[in-house]
Short mmCIF file of C-alpha atoms and ligand atoms in Angstrom, two decimals:
data_model
loop_
_atom_site.label_atom_id
_atom_site.label_comp_id
_atom_site.label_asym_id
_atom_site.label_seq_id
_atom_site.Cartn_x
_atom_site.Cartn_y
_atom_site.Cartn_z
CA MET I 1186 0.29 -0.01 0.09
CA ALA I 1187 2.57 1.96 0.92
CA ALA I 1188 4.04 2.06 -2.42
CA LEU I 1189 2.02 4.67 -3.98
CA LEU I 1190 1.72 7.10 -0.99
CA GLY I 1191 2.48 10.60 -2.11
CA ARG I 1192 3.14 9.45 -6.21
CA LYS I 1193 2.48 11.58 -8.50
CA ILE I 1194 0.46 10.28 -11.57
CA LEU I 1195 -0.03 11.75 -14.48
CA VAL I 1196 -3.04 9.02 -16.38
CA GLY I 1197 -3.61 9.64 -19.79
CA ILE I 1198 -7.25 8.62 -21.49
CA SER I 1199 -7.45 7.85 -25.27
CA GLY I 1200 -10.18 7.11 -27.07
CA GLY I 1201 -11.85 3.88 -26.22
CA ILE I 1202 -14.47 1.74 -24.80
CA ALA I 1203 -12.11 0.65 -21.99
CA ALA I 1204 -12.32 4.25 -20.84
CA TYR I 1205 -15.26 3.27 -18.24
CA LYS I 1206 -12.40 1.50 -16.16
CA THR I 1207 -10.33 3.79 -16.06
CA ALA I 1208 -12.50 5.87 -13.59
CA TYR I 1209 -11.93 2.74 -11.24
CA LEU I 1210 -8.64 2.70 -11.75
CA ILE I 1211 -8.27 6.21 -10.52
CA ARG I 1212 -10.67 5.49 -7.51
CA GLN I 1213 -7.91 3.09 -6.54
CA LEU I 1214 -5.07 5.39 -7.29
CA ARG I 1215 -6.13 7.79 -4.73
CA GLY I 1216 -7.51 5.47 -2.37
CA GLU I 1217 -3.81 4.53 -2.33
CA GLY I 1218 -2.50 7.76 -1.73
CA ALA I 1219 -1.13 8.92 -4.75
CA GLN I 1220 -1.66 12.10 -6.11
CA VAL I 1221 -3.95 11.85 -10.05
CA ARG I 1222 -3.81 13.97 -12.73
CA VAL I 1223 -5.79 13.77 -15.68
CA VAL I 1224 -5.52 14.40 -19.41
CA MET I 1225 -8.01 13.47 -22.21
CA THR I 1226 -7.71 13.19 -25.96
CA GLN I 1227 -10.65 14.65 -28.07
CA ALA I 1228 -11.56 11.09 -28.62
CA ALA I 1229 -12.03 10.07 -25.10
CA GLU I 1230 -14.56 12.54 -24.37
CA GLN I 1231 -17.18 10.77 -26.87
CA PHE I 1232 -16.57 7.87 -23.98
CA ILE I 1233 -16.14 9.27 -20.06
CA THR I 1234 -17.27 12.84 -19.24
CA PRO I 1235 -14.24 15.40 -17.86
CA MET I 1236 -16.61 15.98 -15.02
CA THR I 1237 -16.99 12.43 -13.76
CA LEU I 1238 -12.59 12.00 -14.09
CA GLN I 1239 -13.27 15.34 -12.26
CA ALA I 1240 -15.04 14.34 -9.11
CA LEU I 1241 -12.76 11.19 -8.87
CA SER I 1242 -9.18 12.97 -9.61
CA GLY I 1243 -10.28 15.99 -7.66
CA GLN I 1244 -8.13 18.11 -9.99
CA PRO I 1245 -9.39 19.78 -13.03
CA VAL I 1246 -9.00 17.69 -16.15
CA ARG I 1247 -6.87 18.85 -19.06
CA GLN I 1248 -8.18 18.24 -22.67
CA SER I 1249 -6.56 20.99 -24.63
CA LEU I 1250 -2.90 21.80 -25.18
CA PHE I 1251 -3.96 25.59 -26.06
CA ASP I 1252 -5.90 26.45 -23.17
CA PRO I 1253 -5.03 29.99 -21.37
CA ALA I 1254 -6.54 29.25 -18.16
CA HIS I 1255 -5.03 25.65 -17.48
CA GLU I 1256 -1.59 26.41 -18.92
CA ALA I 1257 -1.61 29.90 -16.76
CA ALA I 1258 -2.30 27.51 -13.98
CA MET I 1259 0.15 24.28 -14.70
CA GLY I 1260 1.76 24.41 -18.48
CA HIS I 1261 1.99 21.80 -20.35
CA ILE I 1262 5.80 21.12 -19.66
CA GLU I 1263 5.30 21.67 -15.98
CA LEU I 1264 2.72 18.97 -16.07
CA ALA I 1265 4.95 16.08 -18.18
CA ARG I 1266 7.80 16.92 -15.27
CA TRP I 1267 5.43 17.24 -12.72
CA ALA I 1268 4.27 13.79 -12.78
CA ASP I 1269 6.50 10.44 -11.48
CA LEU I 1270 5.12 7.90 -13.61
CA ILE I 1271 2.19 8.97 -16.64
CA LEU I 1272 -0.02 5.90 -17.76
CA VAL I 1273 -2.26 6.57 -20.47
CA ALA I 1274 -5.09 3.85 -20.00
CA PRO I 1275 -6.76 3.13 -22.77
CA ALA I 1276 -3.88 3.55 -25.28
CA SER I 1277 -5.46 3.03 -28.71
CA ALA I 1278 -4.19 2.25 -31.60
CA ASP I 1279 -4.21 5.44 -32.94
CA TYR I 1280 -2.41 7.01 -29.78
CA MET I 1281 -0.02 4.46 -29.93
CA ALA I 1282 0.60 4.79 -33.60
CA ARG I 1283 0.90 8.76 -32.85
CA MET I 1284 3.25 8.18 -30.05
CA ALA I 1285 5.76 6.11 -32.27
CA ALA I 1286 5.72 8.48 -34.85
CA GLY I 1287 6.81 11.29 -32.05
CA MET I 1288 3.95 13.32 -32.54
CA ALA I 1289 3.07 16.13 -30.50
CA ASP I 1290 -0.80 17.52 -31.96
CA ASP I 1291 -2.51 17.17 -28.81
CA LEU I 1292 -1.77 17.57 -24.81
CA LEU I 1293 -1.58 14.11 -23.95
CA ALA I 1294 1.03 13.69 -27.00
CA THR I 1295 2.72 16.60 -26.32
CA ILE I 1296 3.68 15.72 -22.54
CA CYS I 1297 4.40 12.03 -23.28
CA LEU I 1298 7.43 13.37 -26.09
CA ALA I 1299 8.16 16.07 -23.39
CA THR I 1300 8.58 13.81 -20.10
CA GLU I 1301 11.85 12.26 -19.04
CA VAL I 1302 9.70 10.07 -16.47
CA PRO I 1303 8.47 6.25 -17.34
CA ILE I 1304 5.53 5.79 -19.51
CA ALA I 1305 3.56 3.28 -19.31
CA LEU I 1306 0.09 2.11 -21.67
CA ALA I 1307 -2.66 -0.25 -21.20
CA PRO I 1308 -3.31 -0.97 -24.99
CA ALA I 1309 -7.21 -1.41 -25.55
CA MET I 1310 -8.10 -2.26 -28.71
CA ASN I 1311 -9.94 -4.43 -31.46
CA GLN I 1312 -7.99 -7.96 -31.89
CA GLY I 1313 -7.85 -6.78 -35.68
CA MET I 1314 -6.43 -3.65 -35.05
CA TRP I 1315 -3.92 -4.99 -32.20
CA ARG I 1316 -2.98 -7.62 -34.44
CA ASN I 1317 -1.93 -5.46 -37.55
CA SER I 1318 1.63 -5.26 -38.62
CA ALA I 1319 1.23 -1.26 -38.61
CA THR I 1320 0.44 -2.04 -34.28
CA CYS I 1321 2.81 -4.38 -33.98
CA GLN I 1322 5.51 -1.86 -35.60
CA ASN I 1323 4.44 0.72 -33.16
CA ALA I 1324 4.73 -2.00 -30.37
CA ARG I 1325 8.40 -2.66 -31.15
CA THR I 1326 9.52 1.16 -31.41
CA LEU I 1327 8.02 1.70 -27.88
CA LEU I 1328 8.84 -0.84 -26.46
CA ALA I 1329 12.56 -0.37 -27.92
CA ARG I 1330 12.28 3.12 -26.52
CA GLY I 1331 11.85 1.73 -22.96
CA VAL I 1332 7.82 2.32 -22.88
CA ARG I 1333 6.22 -0.83 -20.87
CA LEU I 1334 3.25 -1.92 -22.75
CA TRP I 1335 0.54 -3.34 -19.95
CA GLY I 1336 -1.64 -5.87 -21.85
CA PRO I 1337 -3.59 -6.33 -23.81
CA SER I 1338 -5.45 -9.57 -22.19
CA GLU I 1339 -7.13 -11.61 -24.38
CA GLY I 1340 -11.26 -12.65 -24.20
CA ASP I 1341 -14.17 -11.00 -25.62
CA GLN I 1342 -14.15 -7.42 -26.69
CA ALA I 1343 -16.90 -4.76 -26.66
CA CYS I 1344 -17.20 -4.92 -30.13
CA GLY I 1345 -18.66 -8.32 -30.16
CA GLU I 1346 -15.55 -10.18 -31.14
CA SER I 1347 -12.64 -12.13 -29.47
CA GLY I 1348 -8.95 -11.50 -29.29
CA PRO I 1349 -5.74 -9.51 -27.64
CA GLY I 1350 -7.08 -6.57 -26.94
CA ARG I 1351 -8.35 -5.81 -24.18
CA MET I 1352 -7.34 -3.37 -22.04
CA LEU I 1353 -6.18 -5.16 -18.16
CA GLU I 1354 -8.36 -4.47 -15.25
CA PRO I 1355 -7.89 -2.00 -12.61
CA GLU I 1356 -6.42 -4.16 -10.12
CA GLN I 1357 -4.08 -5.81 -12.90
CA LEU I 1358 -2.99 -2.09 -13.88
CA MET I 1359 -3.00 -1.25 -10.25
CA GLN I 1360 -0.58 -4.30 -9.59
CA LEU I 1361 1.80 -2.96 -12.14
CA VAL I 1362 1.78 0.66 -10.84
CA ARG I 1363 3.06 -1.00 -7.48
CA GLN I 1364 5.54 -2.96 -8.91
CA VAL I 1365 7.30 0.62 -10.37
CA PHE I 1366 7.35 2.21 -7.22
CA SER I 1367 9.10 -0.78 -5.06
CA THR I 1368 11.77 -1.13 -5.51
CA GLY I 1369 11.59 -3.35 -8.40
CA ALA I 1370 9.91 -7.07 -7.92
CA ALA I 1371 12.97 -9.33 -8.80
CA ALA I 1372 15.31 -6.60 -6.55
CA GLY I 1373 17.52 -8.34 -4.77
CA LEU I 1374 17.38 -12.33 -6.84
CA LYS I 1375 20.21 -13.56 -8.70
CA VAL I 1376 19.09 -15.22 -12.10
CA LEU I 1377 20.48 -16.97 -14.50
CA LEU I 1378 20.07 -17.82 -17.80
CA THR I 1379 20.86 -19.75 -20.88
CA ALA I 1380 20.12 -18.22 -24.41
CA GLY I 1381 20.43 -19.46 -28.34
CA PRO I 1382 21.96 -22.30 -30.07
CA THR I 1383 24.87 -24.18 -29.31
CA ARG I 1384 27.55 -25.27 -32.03
CA GLU I 1385 28.87 -28.89 -32.37
CA PRO I 1386 31.88 -29.31 -34.22
CA ILE I 1387 32.55 -31.59 -36.61
CA ASP I 1388 36.05 -30.62 -37.98
CA PRO I 1389 37.52 -26.87 -37.75
CA VAL I 1390 35.16 -25.09 -40.38
CA ARG I 1391 31.73 -27.54 -39.89
CA PHE I 1392 29.15 -27.57 -37.36
CA ILE I 1393 26.01 -28.87 -36.37
CA SER I 1394 23.38 -26.36 -34.86
CA ASN I 1395 20.22 -25.45 -35.06
CA ARG I 1396 17.98 -21.73 -35.70
CA SER I 1397 17.73 -20.50 -32.26
CA SER I 1398 18.31 -16.62 -32.71
CA GLY I 1399 18.64 -16.20 -28.56
CA LYS I 1400 16.03 -12.92 -28.74
CA MET I 1401 13.54 -14.76 -26.35
CA GLY I 1402 16.82 -15.74 -23.54
CA PHE I 1403 18.17 -12.44 -24.06
CA ALA I 1404 14.37 -10.35 -24.05
CA LEU I 1405 13.89 -11.93 -20.35
CA ALA I 1406 17.62 -11.05 -19.27
CA MET I 1407 16.05 -7.70 -20.00
CA ALA I 1408 12.93 -8.08 -18.35
CA PHE I 1409 14.42 -9.74 -15.20
CA SER I 1410 17.21 -6.84 -15.20
CA ALA I 1411 13.84 -4.31 -15.39
CA GLN I 1412 13.00 -6.01 -12.45
CA GLY I 1413 15.66 -5.60 -10.67
CA ALA I 1414 17.24 -8.77 -10.66
CA ASP I 1415 21.04 -9.37 -10.73
CA VAL I 1416 21.41 -10.99 -14.38
CA THR I 1417 23.92 -13.77 -16.03
CA LEU I 1418 23.10 -14.70 -19.17
CA ILE I 1419 25.31 -16.88 -21.00
CA THR I 1420 24.59 -17.33 -24.43
CA GLY I 1421 25.94 -19.03 -27.87
CA PRO I 1422 26.80 -17.90 -30.54
CA VAL I 1423 24.03 -14.78 -31.72
CA THR I 1424 24.01 -11.46 -33.08
CA LEU I 1425 22.42 -9.60 -30.31
CA GLU I 1426 23.50 -6.92 -27.96
CA THR I 1427 23.99 -7.80 -24.41
CA PRO I 1428 20.73 -5.92 -22.39
CA ALA I 1429 21.64 -3.27 -20.40
CA GLY I 1430 22.88 -4.17 -16.90
CA VAL I 1431 23.46 -7.89 -17.98
CA ARG I 1432 26.81 -9.68 -17.35
CA ARG I 1433 26.94 -11.71 -20.54
CA LEU I 1434 29.56 -14.94 -21.21
CA ASP I 1435 30.05 -16.32 -24.36
CA VAL I 1436 30.63 -19.72 -25.21
CA GLU I 1437 29.91 -22.19 -28.22
CA THR I 1438 29.20 -25.91 -27.26
CA ALA I 1439 26.81 -27.76 -24.93
CA LEU I 1440 29.79 -29.03 -22.91
CA GLU I 1441 30.96 -25.19 -22.42
CA MET I 1442 27.68 -23.98 -21.97
CA GLU I 1443 27.37 -26.90 -19.07
CA ALA I 1444 30.81 -25.76 -17.54
CA ALA I 1445 29.86 -21.71 -17.81
CA VAL I 1446 26.52 -22.93 -15.92
CA MET I 1447 28.01 -25.64 -12.88
CA SER I 1448 30.14 -22.73 -12.32
CA GLU I 1449 27.75 -19.51 -12.16
CA VAL I 1450 24.75 -21.43 -10.20
CA GLU I 1451 25.48 -21.45 -6.99
CA GLY I 1452 23.59 -18.82 -4.70
CA CYS I 1453 21.35 -18.23 -7.88
CA ASP I 1454 18.14 -17.75 -7.33
CA ILE I 1455 16.28 -18.38 -10.42
CA PHE I 1456 17.91 -20.35 -13.28
CA VAL I 1457 16.11 -20.19 -16.85
CA GLY I 1458 16.98 -22.43 -19.68
CA CYS I 1459 16.37 -21.23 -22.56
CA ALA I 1460 18.99 -22.44 -24.53
CA ALA I 1461 18.06 -24.26 -27.72
CA VAL I 1462 20.94 -27.19 -26.77
CA ALA I 1463 22.02 -29.68 -29.28
CA ASP I 1464 20.55 -32.77 -28.19
CA TYR I 1465 23.91 -34.79 -29.82
CA ARG I 1466 27.78 -33.61 -30.67
CA PRO I 1467 29.86 -35.54 -33.08
CA ALA I 1468 31.48 -38.17 -30.79
CA HIS I 1469 35.24 -37.38 -32.30
CA ALA I 1470 35.80 -33.66 -33.55
CA VAL I 1471 38.75 -34.20 -36.44
CA GLY I 1472 41.37 -31.94 -36.38
CA GLN I 1473 41.32 -31.23 -40.05
CA LYS I 1474 39.12 -30.14 -42.34
CA ILE I 1475 37.36 -33.42 -43.40
CA LYS I 1476 38.03 -33.68 -47.60
CA LYS I 1477 35.08 -34.82 -49.83
CA THR I 1478 36.76 -38.32 -50.90
CA ALA I 1479 34.14 -40.83 -49.76
CA GLN I 1480 30.35 -40.86 -51.02
CA THR I 1481 29.29 -41.22 -48.08
CA ARG I 1482 30.48 -40.58 -44.27
CA ASP I 1483 29.07 -40.94 -41.14
CA ILE I 1484 29.36 -39.47 -38.18
CA GLU I 1485 29.02 -40.56 -34.73
CA LEU I 1486 26.43 -38.91 -32.30
CA VAL I 1487 27.15 -38.76 -28.20
CA ARG I 1488 24.32 -37.14 -26.51
CA ASN I 1489 24.88 -33.87 -24.64
CA PRO I 1490 24.29 -33.60 -20.84
CA ASP I 1491 20.88 -31.99 -19.87
CA ILE I 1492 22.13 -28.74 -18.61
CA LEU I 1493 18.55 -27.65 -17.36
CA ALA I 1494 17.88 -31.47 -15.78
CA ALA I 1495 20.95 -31.43 -14.02
CA VAL I 1496 20.35 -27.85 -12.31
CA ALA I 1497 17.04 -28.79 -11.22
CA ALA I 1498 18.99 -31.99 -9.80
CA ARG I 1499 20.91 -30.20 -7.27
CA ALA I 1500 20.79 -30.85 -4.04
CA LYS I 1501 19.46 -27.11 -3.22
CA PRO I 1502 18.26 -26.58 -7.10
CA PRO I 1503 16.82 -22.79 -7.42
CA PHE I 1504 13.55 -22.10 -9.10
CA THR I 1505 14.07 -23.65 -12.09
CA VAL I 1506 12.31 -22.55 -16.00
CA GLY I 1507 12.55 -24.79 -18.96
CA PHE I 1508 11.12 -24.18 -22.46
CA ALA I 1509 9.68 -26.95 -24.62
CA ALA I 1510 9.34 -26.13 -28.54
CA GLU I 1511 6.63 -29.23 -29.67
CA THR I 1512 5.40 -29.77 -32.87
CA GLU I 1513 2.19 -31.20 -31.38
CA ARG I 1514 0.24 -31.39 -28.32
CA PRO I 1515 2.50 -28.79 -26.47
CA VAL I 1516 0.46 -28.90 -22.86
CA GLU I 1517 0.91 -32.73 -22.65
CA TYR I 1518 4.54 -33.14 -23.96
CA ALA I 1519 5.55 -30.32 -22.10
CA GLN I 1520 4.39 -31.24 -18.81
CA GLU I 1521 5.61 -34.55 -18.97
CA LYS I 1522 9.41 -32.93 -20.11
CA ARG I 1523 8.57 -30.62 -16.90
CA LYS I 1524 8.02 -33.70 -14.56
CA ALA I 1525 11.09 -35.41 -16.22
CA LYS I 1526 13.51 -32.98 -15.92
CA GLY I 1527 12.15 -31.98 -12.23
CA VAL I 1528 11.82 -28.28 -12.99
CA ASP I 1529 9.63 -26.42 -11.00
CA MET I 1530 7.98 -24.28 -14.38
CA ILE I 1531 8.28 -24.89 -18.02
CA ALA I 1532 6.82 -22.62 -20.93
CA ALA I 1533 5.57 -24.36 -24.20
CA ASN I 1534 4.90 -23.12 -27.64
CA LEU I 1535 4.23 -24.78 -30.72
CA VAL I 1536 7.10 -24.35 -33.43
CA ALA I 1537 5.17 -25.52 -36.10
CA ALA I 1538 2.71 -22.94 -36.27
CA ALA I 1539 2.63 -20.61 -38.77
CA GLU I 1540 3.82 -17.77 -36.75
CA GLY I 1541 6.40 -17.27 -33.35
CA GLY I 1542 9.14 -19.48 -32.36
CA PHE I 1543 12.49 -20.26 -33.86
CA GLU I 1544 13.87 -17.10 -35.53
CA ARG I 1545 11.06 -15.19 -35.28
CA ASP I 1546 10.22 -11.29 -33.37
CA GLU I 1547 6.99 -12.77 -32.15
CA ASN I 1548 5.45 -15.55 -29.97
CA SER I 1549 2.75 -17.16 -27.72
CA LEU I 1550 3.25 -19.31 -24.70
CA ILE I 1551 1.95 -22.04 -22.68
CA VAL I 1552 3.29 -21.67 -19.01
CA LEU I 1553 2.69 -24.70 -16.96
CA TRP I 1554 3.32 -25.92 -13.04
CA GLU I 1555 2.32 -28.08 -10.98
CA GLY I 1556 -1.54 -27.96 -10.96
CA GLY I 1557 -1.06 -24.61 -12.89
CA ARG I 1558 -1.51 -23.01 -16.72
CA LYS I 1559 -0.95 -19.43 -18.16
CA ASP I 1560 -1.41 -18.66 -21.46
CA LEU I 1561 0.13 -15.93 -22.68
CA PRO I 1562 -1.18 -14.55 -25.76
CA MET I 1563 0.94 -14.04 -29.52
CA THR I 1564 3.07 -10.68 -28.82
CA ASP I 1565 6.47 -9.27 -29.39
CA LYS I 1566 8.89 -11.10 -27.61
CA PRO I 1567 10.27 -8.60 -25.38
CA HIS I 1568 6.64 -7.96 -23.83
CA LEU I 1569 6.09 -11.78 -23.90
CA ALA I 1570 9.47 -11.65 -21.61
CA GLN I 1571 7.93 -9.14 -19.54
CA LEU I 1572 4.72 -11.42 -18.98
CA LEU I 1573 6.86 -14.42 -18.35
CA VAL I 1574 8.95 -12.62 -15.97
CA THR I 1575 5.70 -11.50 -13.96
CA GLN I 1576 4.31 -15.03 -13.55
CA VAL I 1577 7.95 -16.44 -12.74
CA LEU I 1578 8.07 -14.19 -9.99
CA ILE I 1579 4.49 -14.97 -9.37
CA ASN I 1580 5.32 -18.56 -8.40
CA TYR I 1581 8.75 -17.74 -7.01
CA GLU I 1582 7.38 -16.23 -4.29
CA LYS I 1583 4.47 -18.78 -4.07
CA LYS I 1584 6.73 -21.47 -3.41
CA HIS I 1585 9.54 -19.20 -1.38
CA SER I 1586 6.25 -18.76 1.11
CA ALA I 1587 5.17 -22.41 1.15
CA GLU I 1588 8.82 -23.48 2.05
CA ASP I 1589 9.02 -20.59 4.52
CA THR I 1590 5.37 -21.97 6.57
O1 C5P M 2887 14.57 -31.40 -23.82
P1 C5P M 2887 14.49 -30.30 -24.19
O2 C5P M 2887 15.48 -30.17 -25.33
O3 C5P M 2887 13.03 -30.53 -25.17
O4 C5P M 2887 13.89 -29.45 -23.50
C1 C5P M 2887 14.21 -28.13 -23.54
C2 C5P M 2887 15.01 -27.54 -22.16
O5 C5P M 2887 15.81 -27.92 -21.65
C3 C5P M 2887 14.67 -26.16 -22.83
O6 C5P M 2887 14.47 -25.29 -21.42
C4 C5P M 2887 16.61 -26.14 -22.75
O7 C5P M 2887 17.12 -24.84 -22.53
C5 C5P M 2887 16.98 -27.61 -21.44
N1 C5P M 2887 17.78 -27.77 -22.35
C6 C5P M 2887 18.99 -27.84 -21.48
N2 C5P M 2887 20.44 -28.91 -21.88
C7 C5P M 2887 20.10 -29.84 -23.33
C8 C5P M 2887 18.64 -29.85 -23.70
C9 C5P M 2887 17.56 -28.84 -23.65
O8 C5P M 2887 19.37 -27.17 -20.34
N3 C5P M 2887 21.21 -31.18 -23.04
#
């Protein structure tokens, strides 16, 4: 509760039917001691009245960029500086597009462009609009600039359709606002991750590998770090930049990855095995380049160690999270894999699906644990990583509080 006491929150409202939920959100924010100022776009007024929001926020509601009386009281730049957090809820497709383009064509857009404080958007729109590649591109642009995307969730929509695009419920948004002002949900936690493919040498110039890009593992490292965790990322060969604040160790083979993990795992709280570790390696890597003399050639393969299972089998294992890429029956196979490897949680995805999976920017996941399941919608990997990290932290806390009692 104390997290919000005295915090200054500027709530932006753009045009969407979900604006009615923002009225509850404002009431809850004030109920926990936050100061709230509301800025509406012109379209928002079609869905909720300034009078309602003025009554709930206890402050005059700002609508126009060119309002001499309001500007004299608190100018738009002052307003942008006043806030500790800007939350735009609902954030319409149009608003996201204007923000991604850096427009300053109304008061809310101008404030978001001028501010230096964290900005969070709670998208709300028709599922087709959310899935449209223009909106996906805008979401990516905003995420890359450090804007937080909270939601959307999936389900029935006011337009009668069903799919991703529902604004998160006020209580879910409250939880995320509290997280911003707590020291970070993962503060003090040591997180170790593996990412990318491994390369198993056949000879000095050839190797066995796979299509893993490392994007999901890097996005997870970034999301844990953003939550205040102390993150170490052990990665196979990828062409990705190291996320800010993350310690990165580069390896090539499964055996090198195993050695690196085993020397880093002691004392870590959460281990996430996101790497696509090659299951087999050539039994003998040849010292010289193999000549193409023979018509056929056999390469004997031997099993690589299962790094995730080895971490989970330690005497005092960290909270372990694995991935399962399946081509069919993902829930069944992933649950079996989770049990066989002895891990706490497993994130399954269908790699046969046309969208998502290896080498793609988007993915969807079914997260499974003992007696529980959470479906995460098809979305950008950075966004999906934020959702997965939230779920991992919830389950980690549950396991800990159960162990402590
Ligand atoms: O058994 P499978 O390869 O499908 O399991 C996938 C999960 O196990 C992933 O989390 C992956 O990082 C991990 N894994 C591992 N070491 C291996 C094989 C898989 O850590 N040798």
